[in-house]
PDB file of C-alpha atoms in Angstrom:
ATOM      1  CA  MET A   1     -20.825 -33.608 -13.610  1.00 67.00           C
ATOM      2  CA  MET A   2     -22.447 -30.207 -13.196  1.00 69.00           C
ATOM      3  CA  ARG A   3     -20.243 -29.446 -10.162  1.00 75.00           C
ATOM      4  CA  LEU A   4     -17.136 -30.246 -12.177  1.00 70.00           C
ATOM      5  CA  LYS A   5     -18.191 -27.832 -14.925  1.00 65.00           C
ATOM      6  CA  HIS A   6     -18.851 -25.109 -12.364  1.00 62.00           C
ATOM      7  CA  ALA A   7     -15.504 -25.730 -10.685  1.00 63.00           C
ATOM      8  CA  ILE A   8     -13.660 -25.533 -14.002  1.00 69.00           C
ATOM      9  CA  LEU A   9     -15.511 -22.347 -14.961  1.00 65.00           C
ATOM     10  CA  ILE A  10     -14.661 -20.749 -11.604  1.00 70.00           C
ATOM     11  CA  LEU A  11     -10.980 -21.668 -12.007  1.00 68.00           C
ATOM     12  CA  ILE A  12     -10.879 -20.205 -15.507  1.00 70.00           C
ATOM     13  CA  LEU A  13     -12.559 -16.961 -14.430  1.00 66.00           C
ATOM     14  CA  THR A  14     -10.328 -16.649 -11.374  1.00 65.00           C
ATOM     15  CA  GLY A  15      -7.230 -17.079 -13.512  1.00 59.00           C
ATOM     16  CA  ALA A  16      -8.432 -14.515 -16.017  1.00 56.00           C
ATOM     17  CA  VAL A  17      -9.178 -11.908 -13.363  1.00 56.00           C
ATOM     18  CA  ALA A  18      -5.947 -12.554 -11.466  1.00 55.00           C
ATOM     19  CA  GLY A  19      -3.935 -11.860 -14.628  1.00 56.00           C
ATOM     20  CA  CYS A  20      -5.391  -8.375 -15.061  1.00 62.00           C
ATOM     21  CA  ASP A  21      -3.418  -5.324 -13.975  1.00 62.00           C
ATOM     22  CA  ALA A  22      -5.940  -2.591 -13.274  1.00 74.00           C
ATOM     23  CA  LYS A  23      -3.423   0.077 -12.216  1.00 87.00           C
ATOM     24  CA  ASP A  24      -2.777   2.928 -14.643  1.00 94.00           C
ATOM     25  CA  TRP A  25       1.005   2.592 -14.820  1.00 94.00           C
ATOM     26  CA  ASP A  26       1.423   5.503 -17.241  1.00 95.00           C
ATOM     27  CA  ALA A  27      -0.270   7.942 -14.862  1.00 95.00           C
ATOM     28  CA  THR A  28       1.585   6.532 -11.866  1.00 95.00           C
ATOM     29  CA  GLY A  29       4.915   6.863 -13.659  1.00 95.00           C
ATOM     30  CA  TYR A  30       4.105  10.429 -14.736  1.00 96.00           C
ATOM     31  CA  ALA A  31       3.273  11.472 -11.169  1.00 94.00           C
ATOM     32  CA  ASP A  32       6.381   9.779  -9.778  1.00 95.00           C
ATOM     33  CA  GLY A  33       8.666  11.315 -12.408  1.00 95.00           C
ATOM     34  CA  TYR A  34       7.190  14.754 -11.880  1.00 95.00           C
ATOM     35  CA  ALA A  35       7.436  14.594  -8.081  1.00 94.00           C
ATOM     36  CA  SER A  36      10.967  13.179  -8.110  1.00 94.00           C
ATOM     37  CA  THR A  37      12.269  15.816 -10.494  1.00 95.00           C
ATOM     38  CA  VAL A  38      10.649  18.718  -8.650  1.00 94.00           C
ATOM     39  CA  SER A  39      11.954  17.385  -5.331  1.00 93.00           C
ATOM     40  CA  ALA A  40      15.490  16.993  -6.655  1.00 93.00           C
ATOM     41  CA  SER A  41      15.483  20.391  -8.378  1.00 93.00           C
ATOM     42  CA  CYS A  42      13.986  22.297  -5.448  1.00 92.00           C
ATOM     43  CA  GLY A  43      15.924  20.587  -2.650  1.00 90.00           C
ATOM     44  CA  LEU A  44      12.918  18.836  -1.127  1.00 88.00           C
ATOM     45  CA  ALA A  45      12.809  15.422   0.501  1.00 88.00           C
ATOM     46  CA  PRO A  46      12.589  12.666  -2.103  1.00 87.00           C
ATOM     47  CA  PRO A  47       9.078  11.243  -2.531  1.00 89.00           C
ATOM     48  CA  LEU A  48       8.168   7.585  -2.291  1.00 87.00           C
ATOM     49  CA  VAL A  49       7.713   6.162  -5.766  1.00 90.00           C
ATOM     50  CA  ASP A  50       6.553   2.808  -7.127  1.00 89.00           C
ATOM     51  CA  GLY A  51       9.784   2.368  -9.076  1.00 89.00           C
ATOM     52  CA  ARG A  52       8.341  -0.155 -11.509  1.00 92.00           C
ATOM     53  CA  TYR A  53      10.764   0.700 -14.307  1.00 90.00           C
ATOM     54  CA  ASP A  54      10.357  -2.840 -15.645  1.00 93.00           C
ATOM     55  CA  LYS A  55       6.878  -1.840 -16.830  1.00 93.00           C
ATOM     56  CA  PHE A  56       7.060   0.009 -20.143  1.00 95.00           C
ATOM     57  CA  LYS A  57       4.078   2.270 -19.431  1.00 95.00           C
ATOM     58  CA  TYR A  58       5.500   3.273 -16.040  1.00 95.00           C
ATOM     59  CA  ALA A  59       8.917   4.098 -17.499  1.00 95.00           C
ATOM     60  CA  ARG A  60       7.367   6.075 -20.367  1.00 97.00           C
ATOM     61  CA  GLY A  61       5.135   8.011 -17.956  1.00 97.00           C
ATOM     62  CA  TYR A  62       8.061   8.642 -15.613  1.00 96.00           C
ATOM     63  CA  ALA A  63      10.119  10.155 -18.439  1.00 97.00           C
ATOM     64  CA  ARG A  64       7.211  12.369 -19.539  1.00 98.00           C
ATOM     65  CA  GLY A  65       6.610  13.522 -15.945  1.00 96.00           C
ATOM     66  CA  ALA A  66      10.280  14.297 -15.393  1.00 96.00           C
ATOM     67  CA  LYS A  67      10.415  16.337 -18.598  1.00 97.00           C
ATOM     68  CA  ALA A  68       7.267  18.284 -17.652  1.00 96.00           C
ATOM     69  CA  ALA A  69       8.707  18.970 -14.196  1.00 95.00           C
ATOM     70  CA  GLU A  70      11.950  20.305 -15.694  1.00 95.00           C
ATOM     71  CA  VAL A  71       9.958  22.779 -17.779  1.00 95.00           C
ATOM     72  CA  ASP A  72       7.845  23.828 -14.785  1.00 94.00           C
ATOM     73  CA  VAL A  73      10.889  24.313 -12.544  1.00 93.00           C
ATOM     74  CA  GLU A  74      12.532  26.489 -15.208  1.00 93.00           C
ATOM     75  CA  THR A  75       9.428  28.612 -15.830  1.00 93.00           C
ATOM     76  CA  LYS A  76       7.940  28.778 -12.311  1.00 90.00           C
ATOM     77  CA  SER A  77       9.344  29.115  -8.825  1.00 85.00           C
ATOM     78  CA  CYS A  78       9.658  26.048  -6.629  1.00 87.00           C
ATOM     79  CA  GLU A  79       7.153  27.508  -4.163  1.00 85.00           C
ATOM     80  CA  SER A  80       4.431  27.688  -6.828  1.00 85.00           C
ATOM     81  CA  ILE A  81       4.676  24.009  -7.775  1.00 86.00           C
ATOM     82  CA  ASP A  82       2.463  21.674  -5.765  1.00 81.00           C
ATOM     83  CA  ILE A  83       3.557  18.018  -5.756  1.00 76.00           C
ATOM     84  CA  ARG A  84       1.110  16.615  -3.194  1.00 71.00           C
TER      85      ARG A  84
END
C-alpha cells in the first residue's frame, strides 16, 4: 500500500513539473524582435528566432523589441548597435 502511495505521489509531481514552462518568453520575444528589426533595417543576415508567436508573452515581447529597435536605428547608426 505504501508503494502505491509513493507511485501516485511521484506521478502527480512529475505531471506538475512537466507542465511548467520555465522559459522567459517575454524576454526571448523582445530579443528576437529587436534583432530581427535591426537586421532587416541595417541589411544584415536575418537572425534565428524562436518564432513562438502563439505564446502571448513572446508576441508581446517581440512587438516591444521591434519598436525599440526602430527607435535605435533611427537615432543611432547601424554600426553602433550590437545585436549579439
